């Protein structure tokens, strides 16, 4: 099983953009850049 790179989402609470939308945007970007691959597991909430 291949090990995936750690993905760190950065949430800006002052941006005015909803948290879930920031996560969606960052996930899409990580997929486009090849940092995430379809089927990769996402980090748990902290």
PDB file of N, CA and C in Angstrom:
ATOM      1  N   UNK A   1       0.844  -1.178   0.000  1.00  0.00           N
ATOM      2  CA  UNK A   1       0.000   0.000   0.000  1.00  0.00           C
ATOM      3  C   UNK A   1       0.891   1.244   0.000  1.00  0.00           C
ATOM      4  N   UNK A   2       0.628   2.171  -0.904  1.00  0.00           N
ATOM      5  CA  UNK A   2       1.422   3.392  -1.006  1.00  0.00           C
ATOM      6  C   UNK A   2       1.039   4.361   0.104  1.00  0.00           C
ATOM      7  N   UNK A   3       2.043   5.042   0.604  1.00  0.00           N
ATOM      8  CA  UNK A   3       1.796   6.011   1.659  1.00  0.00           C
ATOM      9  C   UNK A   3       1.587   7.377   1.033  1.00  0.00           C
ATOM     10  N   UNK A   4       0.528   8.074   1.415  1.00  0.00           N
ATOM     11  CA  UNK A   4       0.246   9.385   0.833  1.00  0.00           C
ATOM     12  C   UNK A   4       0.909  10.482   1.657  1.00  0.00           C
ATOM     13  N   UNK A   5       1.149  11.603   1.003  1.00  0.00           N
ATOM     14  CA  UNK A   5       1.742  12.751   1.678  1.00  0.00           C
ATOM     15  C   UNK A   5       0.731  13.348   2.647  1.00  0.00           C
ATOM     16  N   UNK A   6       1.237  13.914   3.718  1.00  0.00           N
ATOM     17  CA  UNK A   6       0.352  14.557   4.686  1.00  0.00           C
ATOM     18  C   UNK A   6      -0.227  15.826   4.073  1.00  0.00           C
ATOM     19  N   UNK A   7      -1.493  16.022   4.273  1.00  0.00           N
ATOM     20  CA  UNK A   7      -2.176  17.209   3.774  1.00  0.00           C
ATOM     21  C   UNK A   7      -2.603  18.028   4.975  1.00  0.00           C
ATOM     22  N   UNK A   8      -2.269  19.297   4.953  1.00  0.00           N
ATOM     23  CA  UNK A   8      -2.649  20.172   6.058  1.00  0.00           C
ATOM     24  C   UNK A   8      -3.547  21.271   5.514  1.00  0.00           C
ATOM     25  N   UNK A   9      -4.774  21.301   5.973  1.00  0.00           N
ATOM     26  CA  UNK A   9      -5.704  22.336   5.557  1.00  0.00           C
ATOM     27  C   UNK A   9      -5.546  23.532   6.490  1.00  0.00           C
ATOM     28  N   UNK A  10      -5.535  24.710   5.918  1.00  0.00           N
ATOM     29  CA  UNK A  10      -5.437  25.933   6.718  1.00  0.00           C
ATOM     30  C   UNK A  10      -6.763  26.678   6.621  1.00  0.00           C
ATOM     31  N   UNK A  11      -7.389  26.862   7.760  1.00  0.00           N
ATOM     32  CA  UNK A  11      -8.684  27.529   7.824  1.00  0.00           C
ATOM     33  C   UNK A  11      -8.479  28.949   8.343  1.00  0.00           C
ATOM     34  N   UNK A  12      -8.971  29.917   7.573  1.00  0.00           N
ATOM     35  CA  UNK A  12      -8.895  31.325   7.961  1.00  0.00           C
ATOM     36  C   UNK A  12     -10.276  31.748   8.444  1.00  0.00           C
ATOM     37  N   UNK A  13     -10.442  31.813   9.737  1.00  0.00           N
ATOM     38  CA  UNK A  13     -11.752  32.124  10.323  1.00  0.00           C
ATOM     39  C   UNK A  13     -12.169  33.578  10.072  1.00  0.00           C
ATOM     40  N   UNK A  14     -11.229  34.432   9.685  1.00  0.00           N
ATOM     41  CA  UNK A  14     -11.539  35.842   9.439  1.00  0.00           C
ATOM     42  C   UNK A  14     -11.819  36.134   7.967  1.00  0.00           C
ATOM     43  N   UNK A  15     -11.736  35.124   7.105  1.00  0.00           N
ATOM     44  CA  UNK A  15     -11.863  35.355   5.661  1.00  0.00           C
ATOM     45  C   UNK A  15     -13.288  35.653   5.213  1.00  0.00           C
ATOM     46  N   UNK A  16     -14.273  35.247   6.002  1.00  0.00           N
ATOM     47  CA  UNK A  16     -15.654  35.413   5.588  1.00  0.00           C
ATOM     48  C   UNK A  16     -16.162  34.248   4.752  1.00  0.00           C
ATOM     49  N   UNK A  17     -15.273  33.302   4.418  1.00  0.00           N
ATOM     50  CA  UNK A  17     -15.651  32.107   3.658  1.00  0.00           C
ATOM     51  C   UNK A  17     -15.926  30.992   4.660  1.00  0.00           C
ATOM     52  N   UNK A  18     -17.052  30.303   4.486  1.00  0.00           N
ATOM     53  CA  UNK A  18     -17.421  29.223   5.403  1.00  0.00           C
ATOM     54  C   UNK A  18     -16.317  28.167   5.476  1.00  0.00           C
ATOM     55  N   UNK A  19     -16.135  27.594   6.660  1.00  0.00           N
ATOM     56  CA  UNK A  19     -15.092  26.589   6.880  1.00  0.00           C
ATOM     57  C   UNK A  19     -15.200  25.444   5.887  1.00  0.00           C
ATOM     58  N   UNK A  20     -16.413  24.924   5.686  1.00  0.00           N
ATOM     59  CA  UNK A  20     -16.555  23.778   4.785  1.00  0.00           C
ATOM     60  C   UNK A  20     -16.175  24.137   3.352  1.00  0.00           C
ATOM     61  N   UNK A  21     -16.435  25.391   2.938  1.00  0.00           N
ATOM     62  CA  UNK A  21     -16.050  25.804   1.585  1.00  0.00           C
ATOM     63  C   UNK A  21     -14.534  25.917   1.451  1.00  0.00           C
ATOM     64  N   UNK A  22     -13.865  26.368   2.507  1.00  0.00           N
ATOM     65  CA  UNK A  22     -12.405  26.429   2.482  1.00  0.00           C
ATOM     66  C   UNK A  22     -11.821  25.024   2.340  1.00  0.00           C
ATOM     67  N   UNK A  23     -12.415  24.055   3.039  1.00  0.00           N
ATOM     68  CA  UNK A  23     -11.945  22.669   2.950  1.00  0.00           C
ATOM     69  C   UNK A  23     -12.183  22.121   1.547  1.00  0.00           C
ATOM     70  N   UNK A  24     -13.353  22.397   0.976  1.00  0.00           N
ATOM     71  CA  UNK A  24     -13.655  21.942  -0.387  1.00  0.00           C
ATOM     72  C   UNK A  24     -12.658  22.542  -1.373  1.00  0.00           C
ATOM     73  N   UNK A  25     -12.417  23.848  -1.280  1.00  0.00           N
ATOM     74  CA  UNK A  25     -11.492  24.517  -2.194  1.00  0.00           C
ATOM     75  C   UNK A  25     -10.083  23.942  -2.076  1.00  0.00           C
ATOM     76  N   UNK A  26      -9.621  23.733  -0.856  1.00  0.00           N
ATOM     77  CA  UNK A  26      -8.271  23.222  -0.650  1.00  0.00           C
ATOM     78  C   UNK A  26      -8.145  21.764  -1.083  1.00  0.00           C
ATOM     79  N   UNK A  27      -9.210  20.984  -0.915  1.00  0.00           N
ATOM     80  CA  UNK A  27      -9.202  19.590  -1.366  1.00  0.00           C
ATOM     81  C   UNK A  27      -9.125  19.531  -2.883  1.00  0.00           C
ATOM     82  N   UNK A  28      -9.923  20.342  -3.560  1.00  0.00           N
ATOM     83  CA  UNK A  28      -9.890  20.379  -5.027  1.00  0.00           C
ATOM     84  C   UNK A  28      -8.510  20.787  -5.532  1.00  0.00           C
ATOM     85  N   UNK A  29      -7.908  21.776  -4.883  1.00  0.00           N
ATOM     86  CA  UNK A  29      -6.578  22.222  -5.288  1.00  0.00           C
ATOM     87  C   UNK A  29      -5.546  21.106  -5.087  1.00  0.00           C
ATOM     88  N   UNK A  30      -5.622  20.400  -3.965  1.00  0.00           N
ATOM     89  CA  UNK A  30      -4.689  19.301  -3.700  1.00  0.00           C
ATOM     90  C   UNK A  30      -4.841  18.195  -4.739  1.00  0.00           C
ATOM     91  N   UNK A  31      -6.062  17.938  -5.189  1.00  0.00           N
ATOM     92  CA  UNK A  31      -6.290  16.943  -6.241  1.00  0.00           C
ATOM     93  C   UNK A  31      -5.691  17.414  -7.561  1.00  0.00           C
ATOM     94  N   UNK A  32      -5.916  18.681  -7.912  1.00  0.00           N
ATOM     95  CA  UNK A  32      -5.369  19.228  -9.161  1.00  0.00           C
ATOM     96  C   UNK A  32      -3.847  19.178  -9.183  1.00  0.00           C
ATOM     97  N   UNK A  33      -3.232  19.460  -8.026  1.00  0.00           N
ATOM     98  CA  UNK A  33      -1.772  19.496  -7.942  1.00  0.00           C
ATOM     99  C   UNK A  33      -1.149  18.113  -7.779  1.00  0.00           C
ATOM    100  N   UNK A  34      -1.986  17.105  -7.570  1.00  0.00           N
ATOM    101  CA  UNK A  34      -1.478  15.752  -7.400  1.00  0.00           C
ATOM    102  C   UNK A  34      -1.024  15.424  -5.994  1.00  0.00           C
ATOM    103  N   UNK A  35      -1.282  16.334  -5.054  1.00  0.00           N
ATOM    104  CA  UNK A  35      -0.931  16.081  -3.654  1.00  0.00           C
ATOM    105  C   UNK A  35      -1.834  14.991  -3.097  1.00  0.00           C
ATOM    106  N   UNK A  36      -3.104  15.027  -3.499  1.00  0.00           N
ATOM    107  CA  UNK A  36      -4.070  13.982  -3.150  1.00  0.00           C
ATOM    108  C   UNK A  36      -4.443  13.231  -4.414  1.00  0.00           C
ATOM    109  N   UNK A  37      -4.713  11.957  -4.253  1.00  0.00           N
ATOM    110  CA  UNK A  37      -5.190  11.121  -5.348  1.00  0.00           C
ATOM    111  C   UNK A  37      -6.601  10.662  -5.005  1.00  0.00           C
ATOM    112  N   UNK A  38      -7.437  10.425  -6.015  1.00  0.00           N
ATOM    113  CA  UNK A  38      -8.773   9.910  -5.723  1.00  0.00           C
ATOM    114  C   UNK A  38      -8.679   8.660  -4.838  1.00  0.00           C
ATOM    115  N   UNK A  39      -9.461   8.640  -3.770  1.00  0.00           N
ATOM    116  CA  UNK A  39      -9.458   7.510  -2.844  1.00  0.00           C
ATOM    117  C   UNK A  39      -8.567   7.706  -1.632  1.00  0.00           C
ATOM    118  N   UNK A  40      -7.691   8.743  -1.649  1.00  0.00           N
ATOM    119  CA  UNK A  40      -6.855   9.020  -0.481  1.00  0.00           C
ATOM    120  C   UNK A  40      -7.740   9.384   0.701  1.00  0.00           C
ATOM    121  N   UNK A  41      -7.289   9.011   1.876  1.00  0.00           N
ATOM    122  CA  UNK A  41      -8.022   9.365   3.090  1.00  0.00           C
ATOM    123  C   UNK A  41      -7.659  10.783   3.494  1.00  0.00           C
ATOM    124  N   UNK A  42      -8.642  11.493   4.013  1.00  0.00           N
ATOM    125  CA  UNK A  42      -8.423  12.861   4.474  1.00  0.00           C
ATOM    126  C   UNK A  42      -8.102  12.847   5.959  1.00  0.00           C
ATOM    127  N   UNK A  43      -7.420  13.894   6.431  1.00  0.00           N
ATOM    128  CA  UNK A  43      -7.095  13.946   7.859  1.00  0.00           C
ATOM    129  C   UNK A  43      -8.361  14.062   8.707  1.00  0.00           C
ATOM    130  N   UNK A  44      -8.259  13.599   9.936  1.00  0.00           N
ATOM    131  CA  UNK A  44      -9.392  13.697  10.856  1.00  0.00           C
ATOM    132  C   UNK A  44      -9.499  15.113  11.400  1.00  0.00           C
ATOM    133  N   UNK A  45     -10.637  15.425  11.970  1.00  0.00           N
ATOM    134  CA  UNK A  45     -10.853  16.749  12.562  1.00  0.00           C
ATOM    135  C   UNK A  45     -10.082  16.854  13.865  1.00  0.00           C
ATOM    136  N   UNK A  46      -9.606  18.053  14.148  1.00  0.00           N
ATOM    137  CA  UNK A  46      -8.914  18.302  15.414  1.00  0.00           C
ATOM    138  C   UNK A  46      -9.550  19.452  16.121  1.00  0.00           C
TER     139      UNK A  46
END
